[in-house]
PDB file of C-alpha atoms in Angstrom:
ATOM      1  CA  MET A   1       0.062  -0.163  -0.157  1.00  0.00           C
ATOM      2  CA  HIS A   2       2.791   2.449   0.923  1.00  0.00           C
ATOM      3  CA  ILE A   3       4.621   1.850  -2.910  1.00  0.00           C
ATOM      4  CA  PHE A   4       0.835   2.287  -4.259  1.00  0.00           C
ATOM      5  CA  LEU A   5       0.856   5.698  -2.912  1.00  0.00           C
ATOM      6  CA  HIS A   6       4.320   7.025  -3.247  1.00  0.00           C
ATOM      7  CA  ALA A   7       3.761   6.203  -6.744  1.00  0.00           C
ATOM      8  CA  PHE A   8       0.741   8.512  -7.352  1.00  0.00           C
ATOM      9  CA  ALA A   9       2.577  11.291  -5.059  1.00  0.00           C
ATOM     10  CA  VAL A  10       5.665  11.329  -7.079  1.00  0.00           C
ATOM     11  CA  THR A  11       3.592  11.100 -10.633  1.00  0.00           C
ATOM     12  CA  SER A  12       2.113  14.243  -9.542  1.00  0.00           C
ATOM     13  CA  ILE A  13       5.389  16.272  -8.485  1.00  0.00           C
ATOM     14  CA  ALA A  14       6.740  15.451 -11.509  1.00  0.00           C
ATOM     15  CA  MET A  15       3.620  16.430 -13.806  1.00  0.00           C
ATOM     16  CA  SER A  16       2.851  19.979 -11.682  1.00  0.00           C
ATOM     17  CA  THR A  17       6.892  21.364 -12.358  1.00  0.00           C
ATOM     18  CA  PRO A  18       6.851  23.900 -15.131  1.00  0.00           C
ATOM     19  CA  GLU A  19       8.306  22.144 -18.698  1.00  0.00           C
ATOM     20  CA  PRO A  20      10.447  24.210 -21.055  1.00  0.00           C
ATOM     21  CA  SER A  21       8.809  25.840 -23.659  1.00  0.00           C
ATOM     22  CA  GLN A  22       7.726  24.359 -26.472  1.00  0.00           C
ATOM     23  CA  ALA A  23       7.971  25.121 -30.295  1.00  0.00           C
ATOM     24  CA  LYS A  24       5.630  27.888 -31.319  1.00  0.00           C
ATOM     25  CA  THR A  25       3.932  25.296 -33.535  1.00  0.00           C
ATOM     26  CA  ALA A  26       0.459  23.151 -32.875  1.00  0.00           C
ATOM     27  CA  THR A  27       2.237  19.974 -34.423  1.00  0.00           C
ATOM     28  CA  PRO A  28       5.106  18.903 -31.811  1.00  0.00           C
ATOM     29  CA  ALA A  29       8.477  17.158 -33.134  1.00  0.00           C
ATOM     30  CA  THR A  30       7.436  14.235 -31.179  1.00  0.00           C
ATOM     31  CA  PRO A  31       4.713  11.688 -31.151  1.00  0.00           C
ATOM     32  CA  PRO A  32       2.128  12.408 -28.823  1.00  0.00           C
ATOM     33  CA  ASN A  33       1.509  10.744 -25.437  1.00  0.00           C
ATOM     34  CA  PRO A  34      -0.868   7.910 -25.901  1.00  0.00           C
ATOM     35  CA  HIS A  35      -2.477   8.469 -22.689  1.00  0.00           C
ATOM     36  CA  LYS A  36      -5.670  10.173 -23.061  1.00  0.00           C
ATOM     37  CA  ALA A  37      -6.931  13.181 -21.412  1.00  0.00           C
ATOM     38  CA  LEU A  38      -9.786  14.824 -19.398  1.00  0.00           C
ATOM     39  CA  VAL A  39      -9.769  18.615 -19.407  1.00  0.00           C
ATOM     40  CA  LEU A  40     -11.743  20.472 -17.102  1.00  0.00           C
ATOM     41  CA  PHE A  41     -12.815  23.438 -19.475  1.00  0.00           C
ATOM     42  CA  SER A  42     -14.777  26.397 -18.131  1.00  0.00           C
ATOM     43  CA  GLY A  43     -14.394  28.713 -20.917  1.00  0.00           C
ATOM     44  CA  GLY A  44     -11.620  30.872 -19.201  1.00  0.00           C
ATOM     45  CA  GLN A  45      -8.138  31.646 -20.017  1.00  0.00           C
ATOM     46  CA  ASP A  46      -6.652  29.348 -17.743  1.00  0.00           C
ATOM     47  CA  SER A  47      -8.722  26.166 -19.120  1.00  0.00           C
ATOM     48  CA  ALA A  48      -8.358  27.106 -22.422  1.00  0.00           C
ATOM     49  CA  THR A  49      -4.350  27.359 -22.008  1.00  0.00           C
ATOM     50  CA  CYS A  50      -4.549  24.114 -20.416  1.00  0.00           C
ATOM     51  CA  LEU A  51      -6.673  22.588 -23.417  1.00  0.00           C
ATOM     52  CA  ALA A  52      -4.213  23.714 -25.704  1.00  0.00           C
ATOM     53  CA  TRP A  53      -1.446  22.014 -23.352  1.00  0.00           C
ATOM     54  CA  ALA A  54      -3.338  18.876 -23.613  1.00  0.00           C
ATOM     55  CA  LEU A  55      -3.727  18.465 -27.008  1.00  0.00           C
ATOM     56  CA  ASP A  56       0.180  19.594 -27.780  1.00  0.00           C
ATOM     57  CA  ARG A  57       0.789  16.341 -25.458  1.00  0.00           C
ATOM     58  CA  TYR A  58      -1.724  13.749 -25.430  1.00  0.00           C
ATOM     59  CA  ALA A  59      -3.321  11.493 -28.604  1.00  0.00           C
ATOM     60  CA  HIS A  60      -6.861  12.016 -27.500  1.00  0.00           C
ATOM     61  CA  VAL A  61      -8.148  15.038 -25.202  1.00  0.00           C
ATOM     62  CA  GLU A  62     -12.032  15.301 -23.805  1.00  0.00           C
ATOM     63  CA  THR A  63     -13.239  18.008 -22.143  1.00  0.00           C
ATOM     64  CA  ILE A  64     -15.804  18.729 -19.357  1.00  0.00           C
ATOM     65  CA  GLY A  65     -17.751  21.941 -18.168  1.00  0.00           C
ATOM     66  CA  PHE A  66     -20.367  22.328 -14.940  1.00  0.00           C
ATOM     67  CA  ASP A  67     -23.181  24.389 -14.801  1.00  0.00           C
ATOM     68  CA  TYR A  68     -23.097  24.966 -11.175  1.00  0.00           C
ATOM     69  CA  GLY A  69     -25.389  27.499 -10.817  1.00  0.00           C
ATOM     70  CA  GLN A  70     -22.993  30.545 -10.822  1.00  0.00           C
ATOM     71  CA  ARG A  71     -24.181  33.943 -10.897  1.00  0.00           C
ATOM     72  CA  HIS A  72     -23.782  34.137 -14.644  1.00  0.00           C
ATOM     73  CA  SER A  73     -23.438  31.763 -17.437  1.00  0.00           C
ATOM     74  CA  VAL A  74     -20.877  33.927 -19.827  1.00  0.00           C
ATOM     75  CA  GLU A  75     -18.475  31.532 -19.441  1.00  0.00           C
ATOM     76  CA  LEU A  76     -20.339  28.487 -20.267  1.00  0.00           C
ATOM     77  CA  LYS A  77     -21.347  30.400 -23.400  1.00  0.00           C
ATOM     78  CA  CYS A  78     -17.830  30.907 -24.257  1.00  0.00           C
ATOM     79  CA  ARG A  79     -16.955  27.232 -24.062  1.00  0.00           C
ATOM     80  CA  GLY A  80     -18.664  26.509 -27.553  1.00  0.00           C
ATOM     81  CA  GLU A  81     -17.302  28.942 -29.272  1.00  0.00           C
ATOM     82  CA  VAL A  82     -13.592  28.347 -27.718  1.00  0.00           C
ATOM     83  CA  LEU A  83     -13.893  24.803 -29.309  1.00  0.00           C
ATOM     84  CA  ALA A  84     -15.192  25.174 -32.394  1.00  0.00           C
ATOM     85  CA  SER A  85     -11.953  27.828 -32.933  1.00  0.00           C
ATOM     86  CA  ILE A  86      -9.489  25.575 -31.985  1.00  0.00           C
ATOM     87  CA  ARG A  87     -10.695  22.621 -34.419  1.00  0.00           C
ATOM     88  CA  ALA A  88     -10.918  25.183 -36.948  1.00  0.00           C
ATOM     89  CA  ALA A  89      -7.551  26.727 -36.670  1.00  0.00           C
ATOM     90  CA  PHE A  90      -5.608  23.801 -35.663  1.00  0.00           C
ATOM     91  CA  PRO A  91      -6.317  20.607 -37.879  1.00  0.00           C
ATOM     92  CA  VAL A  92      -3.427  18.527 -36.050  1.00  0.00           C
ATOM     93  CA  TRP A  93      -5.584  19.081 -32.504  1.00  0.00           C
ATOM     94  CA  ALA A  94      -8.820  18.930 -33.901  1.00  0.00           C
ATOM     95  CA  ASP A  95      -8.008  15.275 -35.239  1.00  0.00           C
ATOM     96  CA  ARG A  96      -7.348  14.823 -31.002  1.00  0.00           C
ATOM     97  CA  LEU A  97      -9.827  16.480 -29.802  1.00  0.00           C
ATOM     98  CA  GLY A  98     -12.857  14.184 -28.877  1.00  0.00           C
ATOM     99  CA  GLU A  99     -16.246  14.412 -27.016  1.00  0.00           C
ATOM    100  CA  ASP A 100     -17.130  17.693 -24.800  1.00  0.00           C
ATOM    101  CA  HIS A 101     -18.995  16.722 -21.271  1.00  0.00           C
ATOM    102  CA  MET A 102     -21.222  19.304 -19.714  1.00  0.00           C
ATOM    103  CA  LEU A 103     -22.481  18.496 -16.254  1.00  0.00           C
ATOM    104  CA  ASP A 104     -25.495  19.877 -14.235  1.00  0.00           C
ATOM    105  CA  LEU A 105     -24.064  20.876 -10.796  1.00  0.00           C
ATOM    106  CA  GLY A 106     -26.477  23.134  -9.682  1.00  0.00           C
ATOM    107  CA  ILE A 107     -26.944  21.548  -6.078  1.00  0.00           C
ATOM    108  CA  LEU A 108     -23.645  22.968  -5.519  1.00  0.00           C
ATOM    109  CA  GLY A 109     -24.593  27.016  -6.349  1.00  0.00           C
ATOM    110  CA  GLN A 110     -28.185  26.121  -3.438  1.00  0.00           C
ATOM    111  CA  ILE A 111     -25.905  25.246  -0.845  1.00  0.00           C
ATOM    112  CA  SER A 112     -23.283  28.233  -1.706  1.00  0.00           C
ATOM    113  CA  ASP A 113     -23.270  31.655  -0.555  1.00  0.00           C
ATOM    114  CA  THR A 114     -20.895  33.053  -2.420  1.00  0.00           C
ATOM    115  CA  ALA A 115     -20.347  36.150  -4.784  1.00  0.00           C
ATOM    116  CA  MET A 116     -19.942  33.486  -7.311  1.00  0.00           C
ATOM    117  CA  THR A 117     -23.321  32.285  -6.725  1.00  0.00           C
ATOM    118  CA  ARG A 118     -25.413  35.199  -5.417  1.00  0.00           C
ATOM    119  CA  GLU A 119     -25.755  38.680  -6.612  1.00  0.00           C
ATOM    120  CA  GLN A 120     -23.053  39.708  -3.629  1.00  0.00           C
ATOM    121  CA  GLU A 121     -20.284  42.219  -3.453  1.00  0.00           C
ATOM    122  CA  ILE A 122     -16.641  40.821  -3.891  1.00  0.00           C
ATOM    123  CA  VAL A 123     -15.466  41.265  -0.106  1.00  0.00           C
ATOM    124  CA  PHE A 124     -12.791  39.288   1.700  1.00  0.00           C
ATOM    125  CA  GLU A 125     -13.742  37.034   4.713  1.00  0.00           C
ATOM    126  CA  LYS A 126     -12.470  37.152   8.152  1.00  0.00           C
ATOM    127  CA  SER A 127     -10.805  33.504   7.053  1.00  0.00           C
ATOM    128  CA  GLY A 128      -9.146  35.994   4.831  1.00  0.00           C
ATOM    129  CA  LEU A 129     -10.322  34.541   1.475  1.00  0.00           C
ATOM    130  CA  PRO A 130     -12.206  36.255  -1.133  1.00  0.00           C
ATOM    131  CA  SER A 131     -15.855  35.973  -0.925  1.00  0.00           C
ATOM    132  CA  THR A 132     -15.901  34.303  -4.367  1.00  0.00           C
ATOM    133  CA  PHE A 133     -14.681  31.382  -3.187  1.00  0.00           C
ATOM    134  CA  VAL A 134     -17.224  28.575  -3.363  1.00  0.00           C
ATOM    135  CA  PRO A 135     -16.378  25.831  -0.898  1.00  0.00           C
ATOM    136  CA  GLY A 136     -15.438  22.338  -2.413  1.00  0.00           C
ATOM    137  CA  ARG A 137     -16.349  23.381  -5.831  1.00  0.00           C
ATOM    138  CA  ASN A 138     -12.768  22.120  -7.447  1.00  0.00           C
ATOM    139  CA  LEU A 139     -12.961  18.771  -4.987  1.00  0.00           C
ATOM    140  CA  MET A 140     -16.360  18.404  -6.644  1.00  0.00           C
ATOM    141  CA  PHE A 141     -15.303  19.198  -9.989  1.00  0.00           C
ATOM    142  CA  PHE A 142     -12.376  16.584 -10.310  1.00  0.00           C
ATOM    143  CA  MET A 143     -14.514  13.871  -8.777  1.00  0.00           C
ATOM    144  CA  PHE A 144     -17.243  14.256 -11.324  1.00  0.00           C
ATOM    145  CA  ALA A 145     -14.427  14.510 -13.974  1.00  0.00           C
ATOM    146  CA  ALA A 146     -12.932  11.301 -12.622  1.00  0.00           C
ATOM    147  CA  ALA A 147     -16.109   9.178 -12.530  1.00  0.00           C
ATOM    148  CA  ILE A 148     -16.562  10.313 -16.179  1.00  0.00           C
ATOM    149  CA  ALA A 149     -12.848   9.513 -17.175  1.00  0.00           C
ATOM    150  CA  TYR A 150     -12.918   6.140 -15.351  1.00  0.00           C
ATOM    151  CA  ARG A 151     -16.105   5.256 -17.552  1.00  0.00           C
ATOM    152  CA  ARG A 152     -14.385   6.557 -21.067  1.00  0.00           C
ATOM    153  CA  GLY A 153     -10.838   4.956 -20.576  1.00  0.00           C
ATOM    154  CA  LEU A 154      -9.382   8.401 -19.945  1.00  0.00           C
ATOM    155  CA  SER A 155      -6.466   8.523 -16.777  1.00  0.00           C
ATOM    156  CA  VAL A 156      -5.268  12.203 -16.698  1.00  0.00           C
ATOM    157  CA  LEU A 157      -7.313  14.770 -15.610  1.00  0.00           C
ATOM    158  CA  VAL A 158      -5.999  18.317 -16.625  1.00  0.00           C
ATOM    159  CA  GLY A 159      -6.825  21.846 -14.393  1.00  0.00           C
ATOM    160  CA  GLY A 160      -5.913  25.336 -14.517  1.00  0.00           C
ATOM    161  CA  MET A 161      -5.436  25.452 -10.926  1.00  0.00           C
ATOM    162  CA  CYS A 162      -2.559  28.145 -10.007  1.00  0.00           C
ATOM    163  CA  GLU A 163      -0.852  28.490  -6.692  1.00  0.00           C
ATOM    164  CA  THR A 164       1.363  31.669  -8.181  1.00  0.00           C
ATOM    165  CA  ASP A 165      -1.000  34.174  -9.304  1.00  0.00           C
ATOM    166  CA  TYR A 166      -4.216  33.436  -7.460  1.00  0.00           C
ATOM    167  CA  SER A 167      -6.946  34.565  -4.728  1.00  0.00           C
ATOM    168  CA  GLY A 168      -5.818  31.869  -2.496  1.00  0.00           C
ATOM    169  CA  TYR A 169      -8.219  29.255  -2.698  1.00  0.00           C
ATOM    170  CA  PRO A 170      -7.469  26.133  -0.733  1.00  0.00           C
ATOM    171  CA  ASP A 171      -8.684  24.009  -3.390  1.00  0.00           C
ATOM    172  CA  CYS A 172      -6.269  25.082  -6.083  1.00  0.00           C
ATOM    173  CA  ARG A 173      -3.081  24.397  -3.802  1.00  0.00           C
ATOM    174  CA  ASP A 174      -0.707  21.723  -4.953  1.00  0.00           C
ATOM    175  CA  ASN A 175      -0.687  19.892  -1.984  1.00  0.00           C
ATOM    176  CA  THR A 176      -4.581  19.703  -2.000  1.00  0.00           C
ATOM    177  CA  LEU A 177      -4.440  18.317  -5.823  1.00  0.00           C
ATOM    178  CA  LYS A 178      -1.454  15.810  -4.800  1.00  0.00           C
ATOM    179  CA  ALA A 179      -3.634  14.401  -1.985  1.00  0.00           C
ATOM    180  CA  LEU A 180      -6.828  14.561  -4.639  1.00  0.00           C
ATOM    181  CA  GLN A 181      -4.848  12.363  -6.982  1.00  0.00           C
ATOM    182  CA  VAL A 182      -4.024   9.853  -4.738  1.00  0.00           C
ATOM    183  CA  ALA A 183      -7.668   9.766  -3.112  1.00  0.00           C
ATOM    184  CA  VAL A 184      -9.292   9.574  -6.547  1.00  0.00           C
ATOM    185  CA  SER A 185      -6.907   6.590  -7.505  1.00  0.00           C
ATOM    186  CA  LEU A 186      -7.479   4.499  -4.766  1.00  0.00           C
ATOM    187  CA  GLY A 187     -11.003   4.993  -4.616  1.00  0.00           C
ATOM    188  CA  LEU A 188     -11.246   4.117  -8.083  1.00  0.00           C
ATOM    189  CA  ASP A 189      -8.744   1.496  -8.111  1.00  0.00           C
ATOM    190  CA  ALA A 190      -7.625   2.875 -11.456  1.00  0.00           C
ATOM    191  CA  PRO A 191      -4.439   4.967 -11.516  1.00  0.00           C
ATOM    192  CA  MET A 192      -5.663   9.050 -12.466  1.00  0.00           C
ATOM    193  CA  VAL A 193      -2.790  11.356 -12.888  1.00  0.00           C
ATOM    194  CA  VAL A 194      -3.557  14.994 -11.975  1.00  0.00           C
ATOM    195  CA  GLU A 195      -2.096  17.665 -14.325  1.00  0.00           C
ATOM    196  CA  THR A 196      -2.002  21.035 -13.171  1.00  0.00           C
ATOM    197  CA  PRO A 197       0.488  22.609 -16.089  1.00  0.00           C
ATOM    198  CA  LEU A 198      -0.240  26.246 -14.604  1.00  0.00           C
ATOM    199  CA  MET A 199       0.394  25.869 -10.947  1.00  0.00           C
ATOM    200  CA  TRP A 200       3.941  27.507 -10.765  1.00  0.00           C
ATOM    201  CA  LEU A 201       3.531  29.968 -13.548  1.00  0.00           C
ATOM    202  CA  THR A 202       1.906  33.545 -13.625  1.00  0.00           C
ATOM    203  CA  LYS A 203      -0.643  35.011 -15.349  1.00  0.00           C
ATOM    204  CA  ALA A 204       1.895  36.935 -17.743  1.00  0.00           C
ATOM    205  CA  GLN A 205       3.752  33.322 -18.171  1.00  0.00           C
ATOM    206  CA  THR A 206       0.124  31.591 -18.645  1.00  0.00           C
ATOM    207  CA  TRP A 207      -0.325  34.327 -21.694  1.00  0.00           C
ATOM    208  CA  ASP A 208       3.319  33.199 -22.827  1.00  0.00           C
ATOM    209  CA  LEU A 209       2.615  29.464 -22.662  1.00  0.00           C
ATOM    210  CA  ALA A 210      -0.382  29.827 -25.451  1.00  0.00           C
ATOM    211  CA  HIS A 211       1.912  32.194 -27.226  1.00  0.00           C
ATOM    212  CA  ASN A 212       4.649  28.940 -27.199  1.00  0.00           C
ATOM    213  CA  LEU A 213       1.937  26.353 -27.911  1.00  0.00           C
ATOM    214  CA  GLY A 214      -0.199  28.123 -30.491  1.00  0.00           C
ATOM    215  CA  GLY A 215       1.657  31.533 -31.117  1.00  0.00           C
ATOM    216  CA  THR A 216      -0.161  34.688 -31.861  1.00  0.00           C
ATOM    217  CA  ASP A 217      -3.343  33.081 -33.162  1.00  0.00           C
ATOM    218  CA  LEU A 218      -4.168  30.824 -30.243  1.00  0.00           C
ATOM    219  CA  VAL A 219      -3.276  34.113 -27.989  1.00  0.00           C
ATOM    220  CA  GLU A 220      -5.750  36.177 -29.567  1.00  0.00           C
ATOM    221  CA  ARG A 221      -8.312  33.582 -29.948  1.00  0.00           C
ATOM    222  CA  ILE A 222      -7.885  33.369 -25.889  1.00  0.00           C
ATOM    223  CA  ARG A 223      -8.049  37.034 -25.699  1.00  0.00           C
ATOM    224  CA  THR A 224     -11.220  37.408 -27.884  1.00  0.00           C
ATOM    225  CA  GLN A 225     -12.715  34.157 -26.959  1.00  0.00           C
ATOM    226  CA  THR A 226     -12.633  33.173 -23.342  1.00  0.00           C
ATOM    227  CA  HIS A 227     -14.195  35.262 -20.502  1.00  0.00           C
ATOM    228  CA  THR A 228     -12.584  35.578 -16.728  1.00  0.00           C
ATOM    229  CA  CYS A 229     -14.310  38.366 -15.600  1.00  0.00           C
ATOM    230  CA  TYR A 230     -16.552  37.489 -12.128  1.00  0.00           C
ATOM    231  CA  LEU A 231     -19.104  39.939 -12.861  1.00  0.00           C
ATOM    232  CA  GLY A 232     -20.027  38.677 -16.679  1.00  0.00           C
ATOM    233  CA  ASP A 233     -19.596  41.808 -18.442  1.00  0.00           C
ATOM    234  CA  ARG A 234     -18.800  41.302 -21.854  1.00  0.00           C
ATOM    235  CA  SER A 235     -19.582  44.889 -22.974  1.00  0.00           C
ATOM    236  CA  THR A 236     -15.917  46.229 -23.584  1.00  0.00           C
ATOM    237  CA  LEU A 237     -12.919  44.559 -25.353  1.00  0.00           C
ATOM    238  CA  HIS A 238      -9.951  45.793 -23.783  1.00  0.00           C
ATOM    239  CA  ASP A 239      -6.551  44.784 -24.660  1.00  0.00           C
ATOM    240  CA  TRP A 240      -6.588  41.786 -22.383  1.00  0.00           C
ATOM    241  CA  GLY A 241      -9.897  40.749 -23.347  1.00  0.00           C
ATOM    242  CA  TYR A 242     -13.608  41.073 -22.216  1.00  0.00           C
ATOM    243  CA  GLY A 243     -14.422  42.294 -18.787  1.00  0.00           C
ATOM    244  CA  CYS A 244     -15.537  44.845 -16.335  1.00  0.00           C
ATOM    245  CA  GLY A 245     -11.711  46.013 -15.789  1.00  0.00           C
ATOM    246  CA  LYS A 246     -12.641  46.035 -11.958  1.00  0.00           C
ATOM    247  CA  CYS A 247     -12.827  42.655 -10.258  1.00  0.00           C
ATOM    248  CA  PRO A 248     -10.054  40.919  -9.426  1.00  0.00           C
ATOM    249  CA  ALA A 249      -9.991  38.400 -11.996  1.00  0.00           C
ATOM    250  CA  CYS A 250     -10.396  41.112 -14.361  1.00  0.00           C
ATOM    251  CA  GLU A 251      -7.147  42.764 -12.863  1.00  0.00           C
ATOM    252  CA  LEU A 252      -5.132  40.006 -12.933  1.00  0.00           C
ATOM    253  CA  ARG A 253      -5.985  38.745 -16.222  1.00  0.00           C
ATOM    254  CA  ALA A 254      -5.054  42.405 -17.497  1.00  0.00           C
ATOM    255  CA  SER A 255      -1.766  43.096 -15.488  1.00  0.00           C
ATOM    256  CA  GLY A 256      -0.849  39.651 -16.559  1.00  0.00           C
ATOM    257  CA  TYR A 257      -1.251  40.629 -20.273  1.00  0.00           C
ATOM    258  CA  ALA A 258       0.416  44.098 -19.732  1.00  0.00           C
ATOM    259  CA  GLU A 259       3.739  42.173 -18.484  1.00  0.00           C
ATOM    260  CA  TYR A 260       3.440  39.755 -21.216  1.00  0.00           C
ATOM    261  CA  VAL A 261       2.808  42.367 -24.231  1.00  0.00           C
ATOM    262  CA  GLY A 262       5.876  44.193 -22.287  1.00  0.00           C
ATOM    263  CA  GLY A 263       8.344  41.115 -22.171  1.00  0.00           C
ATOM    264  CA  LYS A 264       7.728  40.605 -26.223  1.00  0.00           C
ATOM    265  CA  ASP A 265       8.233  44.194 -26.671  1.00  0.00           C
ATOM    266  CA  SER A 266      11.680  44.045 -24.889  1.00  0.00           C
ATOM    267  CA  VAL A 267      12.959  41.041 -27.082  1.00  0.00           C
ATOM    268  CA  VAL A 268      11.820  42.791 -30.400  1.00  0.00           C
ATOM    269  CA  ALA A 269      13.636  45.928 -29.122  1.00  0.00           C
ATOM    270  CA  GLN A 270      16.817  43.744 -28.628  1.00  0.00           C
TER     271      GLN A 270
END
């Protein structure tokens, strides 16, 4: 039993460490990993980047989204546009992109009293966490994703969680997801690898990863087609994408994009 647990833990540690940038093409130089992956895909920037990351590596990739009673459905509407766009623009990835799954987790919204599931002001709670934290959300997402993956013969779960530029959510932390990988694998009696390619990346590095994977074409599609704004504002297209420009998610996305563009400009100037 100890050997079994150790094997899963080591796999998680290895997979959570950022890898060197790939060539700026959607056609990798090496054959894809034969394992099949399921990407937690919300329609936002991070999950779209993770989708590209998975498509660049795995022979078969499926996606899963969750309607959990969030205060707006903008991201969910963006999901289909992003998936169709990737299929049209990246033929190699299109051949690997499989079925999309959408699950109704409305019960989570019913038991949650947060700024993500109610029309509430975004504030910091006594716990130090922002009121956008939905307790148990990512844990539930991974558990349901694992159930789908098990049924469909998929052994890799990919999520856009990050412990660098983030709001402090405990279910986004590396240790949480390592423990979850072990629990899921034991509970299903089947190895499940939880991949978090953005775990140690800043938001600027996340933009850069998208560029490394699919060039300016992918970056532009993520900029204009994905959605991150907590308030669901899609009335104004900023340099960094759509959003209110004031909520924590917009501020983080905007500052990361500015840093990313600034870095590209510096390279060109040299």
